CSV table of C-alpha atoms in Angstrom, one decimal:
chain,number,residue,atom,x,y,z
Q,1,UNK,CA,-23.6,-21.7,-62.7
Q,2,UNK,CA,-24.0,-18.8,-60.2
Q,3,UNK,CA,-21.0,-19.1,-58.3
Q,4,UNK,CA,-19.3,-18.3,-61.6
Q,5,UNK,CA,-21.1,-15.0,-62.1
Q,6,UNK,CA,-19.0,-11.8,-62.0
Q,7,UNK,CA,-20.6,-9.9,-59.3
Q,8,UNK,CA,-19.2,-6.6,-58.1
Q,9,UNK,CA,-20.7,-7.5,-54.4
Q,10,UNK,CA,-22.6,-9.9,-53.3
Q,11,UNK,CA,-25.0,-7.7,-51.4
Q,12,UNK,CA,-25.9,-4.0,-52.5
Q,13,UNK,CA,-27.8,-2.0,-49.7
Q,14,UNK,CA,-29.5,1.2,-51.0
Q,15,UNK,CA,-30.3,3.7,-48.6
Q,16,UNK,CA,-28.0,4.3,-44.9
Q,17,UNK,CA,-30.5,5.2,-42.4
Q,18,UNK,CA,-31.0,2.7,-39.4
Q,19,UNK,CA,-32.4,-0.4,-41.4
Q,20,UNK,CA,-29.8,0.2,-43.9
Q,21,UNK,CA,-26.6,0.5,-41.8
Q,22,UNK,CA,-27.9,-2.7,-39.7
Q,23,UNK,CA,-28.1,-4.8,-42.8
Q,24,UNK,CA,-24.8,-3.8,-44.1
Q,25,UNK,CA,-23.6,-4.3,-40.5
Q,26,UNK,CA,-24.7,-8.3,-40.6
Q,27,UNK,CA,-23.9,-8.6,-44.3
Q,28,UNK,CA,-20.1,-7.8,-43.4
Q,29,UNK,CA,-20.3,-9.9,-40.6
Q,30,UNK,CA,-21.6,-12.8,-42.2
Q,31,UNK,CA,-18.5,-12.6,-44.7
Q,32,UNK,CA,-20.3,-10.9,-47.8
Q,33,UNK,CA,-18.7,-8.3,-49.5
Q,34,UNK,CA,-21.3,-5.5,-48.9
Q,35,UNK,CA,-21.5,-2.0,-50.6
Q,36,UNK,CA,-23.9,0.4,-48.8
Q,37,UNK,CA,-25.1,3.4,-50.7
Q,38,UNK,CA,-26.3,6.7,-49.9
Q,39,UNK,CA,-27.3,9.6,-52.0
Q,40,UNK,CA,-26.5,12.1,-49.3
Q,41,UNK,CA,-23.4,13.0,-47.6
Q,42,UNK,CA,-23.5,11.7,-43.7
Q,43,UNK,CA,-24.0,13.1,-41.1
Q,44,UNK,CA,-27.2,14.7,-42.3
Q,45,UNK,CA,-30.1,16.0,-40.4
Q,46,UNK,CA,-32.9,13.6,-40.5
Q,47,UNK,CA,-36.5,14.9,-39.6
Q,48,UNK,CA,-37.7,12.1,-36.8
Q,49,UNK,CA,-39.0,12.7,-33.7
Q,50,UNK,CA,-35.9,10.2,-32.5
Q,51,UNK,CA,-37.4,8.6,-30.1
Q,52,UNK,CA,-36.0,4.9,-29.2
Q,53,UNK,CA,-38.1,2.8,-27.4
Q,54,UNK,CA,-36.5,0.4,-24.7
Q,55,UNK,CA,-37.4,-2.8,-27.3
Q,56,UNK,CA,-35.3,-0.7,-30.1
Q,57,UNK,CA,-32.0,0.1,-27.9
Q,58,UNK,CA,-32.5,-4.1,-26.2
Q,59,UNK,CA,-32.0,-5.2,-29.8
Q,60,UNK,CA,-28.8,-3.0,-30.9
Q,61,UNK,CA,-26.6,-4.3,-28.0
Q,62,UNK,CA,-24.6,-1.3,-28.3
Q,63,UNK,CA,-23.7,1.1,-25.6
Q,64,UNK,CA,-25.6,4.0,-27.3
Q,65,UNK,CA,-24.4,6.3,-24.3
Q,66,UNK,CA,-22.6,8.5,-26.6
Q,67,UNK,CA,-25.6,9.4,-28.8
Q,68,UNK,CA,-28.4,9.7,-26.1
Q,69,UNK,CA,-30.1,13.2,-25.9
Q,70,UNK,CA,-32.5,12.0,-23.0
Q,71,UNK,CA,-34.1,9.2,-21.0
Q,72,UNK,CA,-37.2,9.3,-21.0
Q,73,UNK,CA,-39.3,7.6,-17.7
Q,74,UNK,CA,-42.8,8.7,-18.9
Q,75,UNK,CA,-45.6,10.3,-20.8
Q,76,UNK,CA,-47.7,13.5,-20.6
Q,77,UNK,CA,-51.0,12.8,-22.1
Q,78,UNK,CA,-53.1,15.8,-23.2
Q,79,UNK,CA,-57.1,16.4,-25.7
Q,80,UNK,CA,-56.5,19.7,-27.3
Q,81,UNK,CA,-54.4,20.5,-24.8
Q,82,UNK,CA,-56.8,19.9,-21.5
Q,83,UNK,CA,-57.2,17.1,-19.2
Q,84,UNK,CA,-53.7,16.3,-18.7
Q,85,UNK,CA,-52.6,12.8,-16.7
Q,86,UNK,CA,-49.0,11.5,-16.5
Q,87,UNK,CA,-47.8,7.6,-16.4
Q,88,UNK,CA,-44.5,7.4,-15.1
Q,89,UNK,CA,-41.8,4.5,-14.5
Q,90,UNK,CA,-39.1,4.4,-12.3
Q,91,UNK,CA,-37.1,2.7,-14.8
Q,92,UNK,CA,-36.5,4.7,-18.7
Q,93,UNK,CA,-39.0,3.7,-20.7
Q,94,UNK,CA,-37.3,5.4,-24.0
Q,95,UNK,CA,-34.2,6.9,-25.3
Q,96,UNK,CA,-34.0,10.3,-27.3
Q,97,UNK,CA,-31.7,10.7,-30.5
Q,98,UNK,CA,-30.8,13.1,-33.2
Q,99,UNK,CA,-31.2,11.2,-36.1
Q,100,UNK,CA,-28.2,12.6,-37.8
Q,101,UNK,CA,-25.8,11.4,-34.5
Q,102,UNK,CA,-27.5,8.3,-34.1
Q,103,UNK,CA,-27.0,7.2,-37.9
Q,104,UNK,CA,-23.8,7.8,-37.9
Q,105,UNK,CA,-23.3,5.7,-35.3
Q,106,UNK,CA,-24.8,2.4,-36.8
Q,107,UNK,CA,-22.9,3.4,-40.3
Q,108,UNK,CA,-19.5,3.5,-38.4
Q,109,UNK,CA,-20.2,0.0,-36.6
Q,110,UNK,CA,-21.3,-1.2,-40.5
Q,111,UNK,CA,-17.4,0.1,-41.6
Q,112,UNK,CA,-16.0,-1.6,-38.5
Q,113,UNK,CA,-17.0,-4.8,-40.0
Q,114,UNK,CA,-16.1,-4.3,-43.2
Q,115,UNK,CA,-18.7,-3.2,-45.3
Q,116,UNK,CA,-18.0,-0.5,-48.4
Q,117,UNK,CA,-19.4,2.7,-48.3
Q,118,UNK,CA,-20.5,5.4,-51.1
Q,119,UNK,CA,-22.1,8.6,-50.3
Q,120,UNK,CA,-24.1,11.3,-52.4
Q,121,UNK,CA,-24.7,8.7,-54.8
Q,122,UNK,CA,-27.9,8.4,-56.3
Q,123,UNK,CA,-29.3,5.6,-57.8
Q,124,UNK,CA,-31.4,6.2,-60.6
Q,125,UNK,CA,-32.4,2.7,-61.5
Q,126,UNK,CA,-32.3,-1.3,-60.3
Q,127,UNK,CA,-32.9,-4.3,-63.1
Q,128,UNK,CA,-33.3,-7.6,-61.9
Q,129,UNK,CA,-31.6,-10.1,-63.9
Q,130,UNK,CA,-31.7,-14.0,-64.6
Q,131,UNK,CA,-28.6,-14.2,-61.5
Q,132,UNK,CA,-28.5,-11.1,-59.6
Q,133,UNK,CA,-29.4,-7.2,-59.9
Q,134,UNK,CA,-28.0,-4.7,-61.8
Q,135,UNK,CA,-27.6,-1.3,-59.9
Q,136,UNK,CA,-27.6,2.4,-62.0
Q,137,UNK,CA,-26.4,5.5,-60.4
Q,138,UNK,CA,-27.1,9.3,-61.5
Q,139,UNK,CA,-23.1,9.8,-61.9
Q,140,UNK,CA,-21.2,6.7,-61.6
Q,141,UNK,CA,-21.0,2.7,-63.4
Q,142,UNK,CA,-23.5,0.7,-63.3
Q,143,UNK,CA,-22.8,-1.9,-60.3
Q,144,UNK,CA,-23.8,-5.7,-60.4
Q,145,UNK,CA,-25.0,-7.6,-57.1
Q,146,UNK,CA,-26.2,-11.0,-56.1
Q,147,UNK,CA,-28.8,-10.0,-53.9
Q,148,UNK,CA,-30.1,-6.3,-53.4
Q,149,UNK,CA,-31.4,-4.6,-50.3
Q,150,UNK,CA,-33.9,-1.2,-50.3
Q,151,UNK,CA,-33.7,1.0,-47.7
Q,152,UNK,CA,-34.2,3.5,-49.1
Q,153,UNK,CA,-37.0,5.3,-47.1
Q,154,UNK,CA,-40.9,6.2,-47.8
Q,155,UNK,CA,-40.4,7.0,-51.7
Q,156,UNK,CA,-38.5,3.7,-52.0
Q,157,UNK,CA,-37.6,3.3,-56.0
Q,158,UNK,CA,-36.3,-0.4,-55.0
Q,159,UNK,CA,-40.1,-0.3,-53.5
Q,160,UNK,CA,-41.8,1.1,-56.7
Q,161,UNK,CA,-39.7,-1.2,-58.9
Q,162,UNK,CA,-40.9,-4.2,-57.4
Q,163,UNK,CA,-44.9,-3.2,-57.8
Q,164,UNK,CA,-45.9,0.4,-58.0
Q,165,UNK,CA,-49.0,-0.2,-56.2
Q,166,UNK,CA,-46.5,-0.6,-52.8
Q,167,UNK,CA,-45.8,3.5,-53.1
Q,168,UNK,CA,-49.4,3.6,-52.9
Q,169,UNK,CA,-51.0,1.8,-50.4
Q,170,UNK,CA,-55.1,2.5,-49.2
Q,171,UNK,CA,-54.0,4.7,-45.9
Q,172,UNK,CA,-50.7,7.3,-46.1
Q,173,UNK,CA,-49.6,9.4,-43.4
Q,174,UNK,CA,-47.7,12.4,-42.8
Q,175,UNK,CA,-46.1,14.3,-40.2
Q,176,UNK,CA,-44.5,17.5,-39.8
Q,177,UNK,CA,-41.8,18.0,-37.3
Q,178,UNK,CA,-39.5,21.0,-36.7
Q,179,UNK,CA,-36.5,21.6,-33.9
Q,180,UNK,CA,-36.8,24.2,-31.1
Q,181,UNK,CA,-34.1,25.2,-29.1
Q,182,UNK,CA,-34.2,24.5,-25.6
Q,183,UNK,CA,-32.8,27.4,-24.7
Q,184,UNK,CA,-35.1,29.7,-25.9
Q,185,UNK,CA,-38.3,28.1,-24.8
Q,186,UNK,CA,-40.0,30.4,-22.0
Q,187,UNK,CA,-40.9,28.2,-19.1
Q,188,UNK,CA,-40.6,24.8,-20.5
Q,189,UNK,CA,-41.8,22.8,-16.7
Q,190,UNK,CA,-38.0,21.1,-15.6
Q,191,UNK,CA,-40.5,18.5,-14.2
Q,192,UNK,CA,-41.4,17.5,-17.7
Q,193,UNK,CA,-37.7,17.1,-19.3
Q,194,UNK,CA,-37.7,13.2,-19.2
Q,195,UNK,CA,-41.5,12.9,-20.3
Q,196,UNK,CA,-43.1,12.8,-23.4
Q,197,UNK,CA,-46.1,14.8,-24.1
Q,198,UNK,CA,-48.6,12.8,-26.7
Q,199,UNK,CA,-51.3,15.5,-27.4
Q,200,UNK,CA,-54.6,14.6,-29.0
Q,201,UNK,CA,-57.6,16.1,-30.8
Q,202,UNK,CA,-55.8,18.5,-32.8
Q,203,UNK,CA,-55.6,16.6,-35.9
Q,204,UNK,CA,-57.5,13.6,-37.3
Q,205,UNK,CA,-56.1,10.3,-37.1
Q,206,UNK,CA,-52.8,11.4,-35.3
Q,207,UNK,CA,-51.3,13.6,-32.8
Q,208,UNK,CA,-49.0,16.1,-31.8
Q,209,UNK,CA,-45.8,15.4,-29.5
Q,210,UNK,CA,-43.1,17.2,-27.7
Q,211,UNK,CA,-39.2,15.0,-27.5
Q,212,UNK,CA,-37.4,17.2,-25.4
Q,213,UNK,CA,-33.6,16.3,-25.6
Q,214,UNK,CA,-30.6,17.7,-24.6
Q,215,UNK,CA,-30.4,21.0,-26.5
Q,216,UNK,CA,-33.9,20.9,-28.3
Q,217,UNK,CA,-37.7,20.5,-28.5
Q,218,UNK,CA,-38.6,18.1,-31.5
Q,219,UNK,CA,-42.3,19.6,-32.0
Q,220,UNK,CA,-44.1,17.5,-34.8
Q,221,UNK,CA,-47.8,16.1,-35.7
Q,222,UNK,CA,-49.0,13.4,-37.7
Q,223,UNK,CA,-51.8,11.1,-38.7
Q,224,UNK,CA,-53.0,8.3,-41.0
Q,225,UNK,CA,-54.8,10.0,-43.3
Q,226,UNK,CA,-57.1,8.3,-46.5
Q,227,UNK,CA,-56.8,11.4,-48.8
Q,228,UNK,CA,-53.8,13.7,-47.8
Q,229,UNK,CA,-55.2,16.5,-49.5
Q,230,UNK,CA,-58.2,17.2,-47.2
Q,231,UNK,CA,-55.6,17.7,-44.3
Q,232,UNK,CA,-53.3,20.8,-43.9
Q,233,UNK,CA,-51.2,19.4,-41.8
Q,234,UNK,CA,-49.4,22.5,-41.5
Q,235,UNK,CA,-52.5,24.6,-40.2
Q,236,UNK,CA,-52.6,22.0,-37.5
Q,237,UNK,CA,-48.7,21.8,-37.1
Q,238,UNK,CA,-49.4,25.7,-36.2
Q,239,UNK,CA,-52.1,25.4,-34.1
Q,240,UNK,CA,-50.1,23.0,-32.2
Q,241,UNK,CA,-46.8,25.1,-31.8
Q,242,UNK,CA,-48.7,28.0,-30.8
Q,243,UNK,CA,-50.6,25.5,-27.9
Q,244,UNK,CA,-47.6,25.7,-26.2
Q,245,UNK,CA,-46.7,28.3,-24.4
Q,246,UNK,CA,-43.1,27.9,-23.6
Q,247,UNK,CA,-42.4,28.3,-27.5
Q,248,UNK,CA,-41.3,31.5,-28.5
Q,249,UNK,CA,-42.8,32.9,-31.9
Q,250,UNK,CA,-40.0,32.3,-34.6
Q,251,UNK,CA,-37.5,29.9,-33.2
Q,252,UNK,CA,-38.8,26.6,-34.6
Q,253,UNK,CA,-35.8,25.6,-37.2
Q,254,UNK,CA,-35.9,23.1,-39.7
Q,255,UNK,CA,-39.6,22.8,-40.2
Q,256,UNK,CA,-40.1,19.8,-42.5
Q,257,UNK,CA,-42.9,18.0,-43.9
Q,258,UNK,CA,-42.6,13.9,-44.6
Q,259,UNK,CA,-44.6,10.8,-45.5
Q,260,UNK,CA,-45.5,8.3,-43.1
Q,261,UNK,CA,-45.4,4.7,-44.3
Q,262,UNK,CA,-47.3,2.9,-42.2
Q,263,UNK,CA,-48.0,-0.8,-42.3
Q,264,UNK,CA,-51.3,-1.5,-44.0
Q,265,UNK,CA,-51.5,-5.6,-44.3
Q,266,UNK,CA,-50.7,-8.6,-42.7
Q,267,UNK,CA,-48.9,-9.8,-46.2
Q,268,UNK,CA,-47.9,-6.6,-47.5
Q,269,UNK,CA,-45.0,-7.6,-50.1
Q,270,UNK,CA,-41.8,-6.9,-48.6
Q,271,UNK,CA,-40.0,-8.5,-51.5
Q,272,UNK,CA,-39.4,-10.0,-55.1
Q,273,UNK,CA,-36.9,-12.5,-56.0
Q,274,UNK,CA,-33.5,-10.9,-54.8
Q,275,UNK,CA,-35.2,-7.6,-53.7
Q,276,UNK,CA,-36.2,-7.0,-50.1
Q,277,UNK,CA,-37.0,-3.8,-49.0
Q,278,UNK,CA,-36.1,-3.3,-44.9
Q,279,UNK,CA,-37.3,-0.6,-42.7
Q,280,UNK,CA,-40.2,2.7,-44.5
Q,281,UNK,CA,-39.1,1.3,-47.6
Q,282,UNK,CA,-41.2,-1.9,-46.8
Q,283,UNK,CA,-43.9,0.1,-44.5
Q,284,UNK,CA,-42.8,-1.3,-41.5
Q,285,UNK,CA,-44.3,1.0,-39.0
Q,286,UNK,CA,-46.1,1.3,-36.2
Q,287,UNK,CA,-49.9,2.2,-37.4
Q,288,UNK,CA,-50.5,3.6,-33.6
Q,289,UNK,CA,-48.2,5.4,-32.2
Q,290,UNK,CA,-45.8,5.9,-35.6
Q,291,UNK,CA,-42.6,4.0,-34.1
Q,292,UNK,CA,-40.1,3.0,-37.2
Q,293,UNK,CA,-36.8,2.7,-35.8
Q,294,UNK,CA,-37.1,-0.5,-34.4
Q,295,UNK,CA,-38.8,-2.5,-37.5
Q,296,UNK,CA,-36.3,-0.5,-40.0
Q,297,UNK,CA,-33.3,-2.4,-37.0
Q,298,UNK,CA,-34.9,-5.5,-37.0
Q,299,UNK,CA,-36.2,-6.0,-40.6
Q,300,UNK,CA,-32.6,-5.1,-41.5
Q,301,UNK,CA,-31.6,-8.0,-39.4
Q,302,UNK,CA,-34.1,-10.5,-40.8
Q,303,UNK,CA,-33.3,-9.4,-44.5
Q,304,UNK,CA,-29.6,-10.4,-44.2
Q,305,UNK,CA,-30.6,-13.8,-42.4
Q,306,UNK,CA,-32.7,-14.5,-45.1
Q,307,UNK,CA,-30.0,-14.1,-47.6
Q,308,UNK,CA,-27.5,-16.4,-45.7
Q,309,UNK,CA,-30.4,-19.1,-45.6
Q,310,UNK,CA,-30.8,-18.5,-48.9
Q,311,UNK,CA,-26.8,-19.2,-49.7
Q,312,UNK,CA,-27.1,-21.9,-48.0
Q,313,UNK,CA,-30.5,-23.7,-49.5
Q,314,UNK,CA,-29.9,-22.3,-52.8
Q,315,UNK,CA,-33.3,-20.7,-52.7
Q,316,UNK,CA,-34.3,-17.2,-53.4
Q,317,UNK,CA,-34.9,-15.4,-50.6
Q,318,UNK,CA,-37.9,-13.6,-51.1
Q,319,UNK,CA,-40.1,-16.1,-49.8
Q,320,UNK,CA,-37.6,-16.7,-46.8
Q,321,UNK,CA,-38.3,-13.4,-45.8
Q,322,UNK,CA,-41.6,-12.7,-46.6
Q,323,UNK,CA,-42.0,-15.4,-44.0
Q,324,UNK,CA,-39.9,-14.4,-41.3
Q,325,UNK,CA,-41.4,-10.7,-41.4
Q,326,UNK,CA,-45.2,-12.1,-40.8
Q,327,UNK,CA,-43.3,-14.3,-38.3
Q,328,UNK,CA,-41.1,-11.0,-36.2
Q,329,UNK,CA,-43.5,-8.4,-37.5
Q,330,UNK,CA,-46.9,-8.7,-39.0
Q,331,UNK,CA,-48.4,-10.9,-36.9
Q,332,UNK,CA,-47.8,-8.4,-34.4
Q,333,UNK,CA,-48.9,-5.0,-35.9
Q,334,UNK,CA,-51.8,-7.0,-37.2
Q,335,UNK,CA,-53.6,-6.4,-33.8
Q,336,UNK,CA,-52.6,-2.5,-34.6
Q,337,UNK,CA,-53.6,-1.7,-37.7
Q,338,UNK,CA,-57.7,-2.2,-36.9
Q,339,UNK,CA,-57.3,-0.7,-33.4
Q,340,UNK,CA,-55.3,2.5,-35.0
Q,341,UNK,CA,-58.1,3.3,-37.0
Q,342,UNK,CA,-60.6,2.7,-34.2
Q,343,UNK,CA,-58.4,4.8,-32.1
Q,344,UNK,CA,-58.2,7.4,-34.3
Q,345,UNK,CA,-61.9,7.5,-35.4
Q,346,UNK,CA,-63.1,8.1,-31.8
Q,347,UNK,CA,-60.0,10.1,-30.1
Q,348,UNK,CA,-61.8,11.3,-27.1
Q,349,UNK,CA,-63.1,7.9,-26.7
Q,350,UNK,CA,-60.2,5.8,-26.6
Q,351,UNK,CA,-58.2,9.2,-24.8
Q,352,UNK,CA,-60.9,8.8,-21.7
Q,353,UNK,CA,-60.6,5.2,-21.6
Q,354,UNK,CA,-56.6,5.3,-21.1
Q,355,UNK,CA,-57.4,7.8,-18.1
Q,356,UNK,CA,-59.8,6.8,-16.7
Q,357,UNK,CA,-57.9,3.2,-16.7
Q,358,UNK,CA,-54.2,4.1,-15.9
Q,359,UNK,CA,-53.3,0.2,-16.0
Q,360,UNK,CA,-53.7,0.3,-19.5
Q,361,UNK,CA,-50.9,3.0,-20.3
Q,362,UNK,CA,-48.6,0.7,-18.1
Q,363,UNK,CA,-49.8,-2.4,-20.2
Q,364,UNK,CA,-49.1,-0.1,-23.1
Q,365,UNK,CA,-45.5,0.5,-21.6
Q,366,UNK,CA,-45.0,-2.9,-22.1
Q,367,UNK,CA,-46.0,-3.7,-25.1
Q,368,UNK,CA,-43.0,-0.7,-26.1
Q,369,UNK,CA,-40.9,-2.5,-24.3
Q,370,UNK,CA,-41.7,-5.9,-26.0
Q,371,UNK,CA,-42.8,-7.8,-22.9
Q,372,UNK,CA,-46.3,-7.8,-24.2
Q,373,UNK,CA,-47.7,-8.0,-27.5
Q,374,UNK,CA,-50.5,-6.2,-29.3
Q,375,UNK,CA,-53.2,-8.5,-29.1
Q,376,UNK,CA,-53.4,-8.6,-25.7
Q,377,UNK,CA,-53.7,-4.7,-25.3
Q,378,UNK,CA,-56.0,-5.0,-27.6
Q,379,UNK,CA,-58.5,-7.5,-26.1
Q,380,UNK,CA,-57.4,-5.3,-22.4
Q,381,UNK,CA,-58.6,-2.0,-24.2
Q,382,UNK,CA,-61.4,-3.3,-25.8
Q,383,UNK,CA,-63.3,-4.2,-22.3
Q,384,UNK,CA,-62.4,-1.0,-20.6
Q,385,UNK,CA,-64.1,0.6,-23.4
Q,386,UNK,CA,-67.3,-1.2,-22.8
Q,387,UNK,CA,-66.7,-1.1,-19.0
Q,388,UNK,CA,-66.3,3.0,-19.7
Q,389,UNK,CA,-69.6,3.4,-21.5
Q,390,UNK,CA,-71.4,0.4,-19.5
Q,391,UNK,CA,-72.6,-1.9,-22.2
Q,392,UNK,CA,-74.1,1.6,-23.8
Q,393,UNK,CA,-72.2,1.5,-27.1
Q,394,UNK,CA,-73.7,3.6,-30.0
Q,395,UNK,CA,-74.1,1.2,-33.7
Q,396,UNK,CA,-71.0,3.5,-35.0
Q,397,UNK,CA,-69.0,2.0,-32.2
Q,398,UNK,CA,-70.3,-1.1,-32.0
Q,399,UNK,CA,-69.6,-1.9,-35.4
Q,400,UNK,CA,-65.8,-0.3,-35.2
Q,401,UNK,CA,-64.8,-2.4,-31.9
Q,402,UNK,CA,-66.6,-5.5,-33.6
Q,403,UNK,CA,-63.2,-5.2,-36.2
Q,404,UNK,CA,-60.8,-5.8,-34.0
């Protein structure tokens, strides 16, 4: 019988960033002995633009006071660096973080509730067995679990060892993102300190943005891009920096180059058996505007529910949660996915549409908020498009809008 296996913990969590942490978090609380592990020592610097939007920091139900950088109460919106229009609220619309603060944070509330914690461990290797899943590190014993959680980021090994093809999906992205200090930028407008500035045109199928926080500039680009070869991101990273004119030449530290794992299908696997993969590990992410934080917080979340209802059914849980992440997630980003690639085919299109209809950047608001979905942005965007060009919509276009 199972509950007469010799497990070392019932739930192993690879992997301590966000998604990770928040899953250890409800595995302690739920009464499981829980080991979290981490193959670098915390805190560490994590390259992310750290930007939390109001739906992320609703769903922590933390006082986060003590890691917020900035509040942010609108957008800059910029083609190549030209015709510029703001959207602003009167009430924050985002939060900033540095990532290495910030996941600190959620680790210490995941060791306030109990859960075990072992840093600059590697793991080198996970076997699923008959009853639970056998856990090999670079330096240490092997460790054996009932159920087995992968966050462990875009290069996810739990990921690969489930089905290889999931490292390789039909669209990757990448980004580039370095840290300027605030102090040394030449001009940077006071005005714009609690805006973002989303600047298009300058590479295909992304954008370049500016996070000011409290004692930096994050500066990054990234897109969605079919062959990632054909790109150089850094040439456009460049460009970018150099747009700006309040950056000084050679201050940007910590210039670093990641994946992007977006979501790419409504039923993407997210699991196998006693394997779920939480967070960029699962490519939970935003396909439009790149957002991860939240669906790395609230996949870890619905991975440890899934696990209790599985306890309690004596079911696996793969199917639990395969379900509950179409239910909280996919059916959602769904409505993204085709209108990222639209967006991102005809930039100047879909840039002159969201100025010359500001309603639609508030609608966008809150759909970041979670007061609105993506399908009715969507279906919104859609008719200003054809109310922009009056009905006068090239085949190219025609056929692209006719997708989502």
């Amino acid at each position: 019988m199972e509950e007469d296996m010799k497990y070392d913990y019932e739930v192993i969590i690879i992997g301590a960033g966000p998604g990770g942490s928040t899953a250890a978090r409800y595995s302690a609380q739920a009464g499981l002995k829980t080991l979290l592990i981490e193959k670098e020592k915390f805190p560490r610097y994590k390259a992310c633009g750290g930007c939390l939007s109001l739906k992320t920091y609703h769903l922590l139900k933390f006082d986060l006071s003590s890691v917020i950088e900035n509040t942010i109460y609108g957008a800059k919106f910029s083609y190549r660096f030209k015709h510029p229009f703001f959207i602003e609220s009167k009430t924050p619309i985002a939060f900033m973080v540095m990532r290495d603060r910030f996941d600190q944070f959620l680790l210490d509330q995941a060791l306030r509730e109990g859960s075990h914690f072992l840093e600059r461990e590697k793991v080198i290797g996970v076997l699923e067995k008959e009853n639970g899943v056998e856990v090999n590190l670079e330096k240490g014993k092997p460790f054996f679990c009932r159920y087995l959680i992968g966050a462990d980021g875009a290069e996810s090994l739990v990921a690969r060892t489930i089905s290889p093809a999931l490292s390789h999906p039909q669209w990757n992205g990448m980004a580039m993102e370095g840290e300027f200090p605030l102090e040394a930028s030449k001009g940077f407008p006071e005005k714009e300190f609690h805006l973002v500035h989303l600047d298009f045109g300058g590479v295909p199928n992304g954008y370049g943005w500016v996070f000011p926080k409290r004692e930096w500039l994050s500066v990054g680009m990234g897109g969605m891009f079919r062959e990632n070869g054909k790109i150089n991101l850094r040439e456009c990273f460049e460009a970018f920096r150099k747009g700006l004119p309040y950056l000084a030449e050679g201050k940007m530290e910590r210039v670093v180059g990641h994946p992007l794992p977006s979501f790419y299908h409504e039923w993407q696997k997210v699991s196998q058996r006693r394997m779920l993969l939480v967070g960029d590990a699962a490519h939970l992410m935003d396909p439009l505007q790149g957002e991860g934080i939240y669906y790395a917080i609230l996949s870890g979340q619905l991975a440890v529910q899934a696990i209790c209802q599985s306890i309690e059914k004596g079911l696996p849980p793969s199917e639990l949660y395969q379900e509950s992440i179409h239910l909280h997630i996919s059916e959602n980003l769904k409505w993204a996915l085709p209108f990222s690639r639209f967006v991102f085919r005809f930039t100047k299109l879909a840039y002159e549409a969201l100025k010359s209809y500001p309603e639609l950047a508030h609608f966008y608001l809150q759909v970041l908020e979670g007061r609105e979905n993506y399908r009715g942005f969507v279906s919104k965007m859609k008719a200003k498009i054809g109310d922009l060009l009056k009905g006068r919509l090239s085949e190219k276009i025609r056929k692209a809008m006719a997708n989502f």
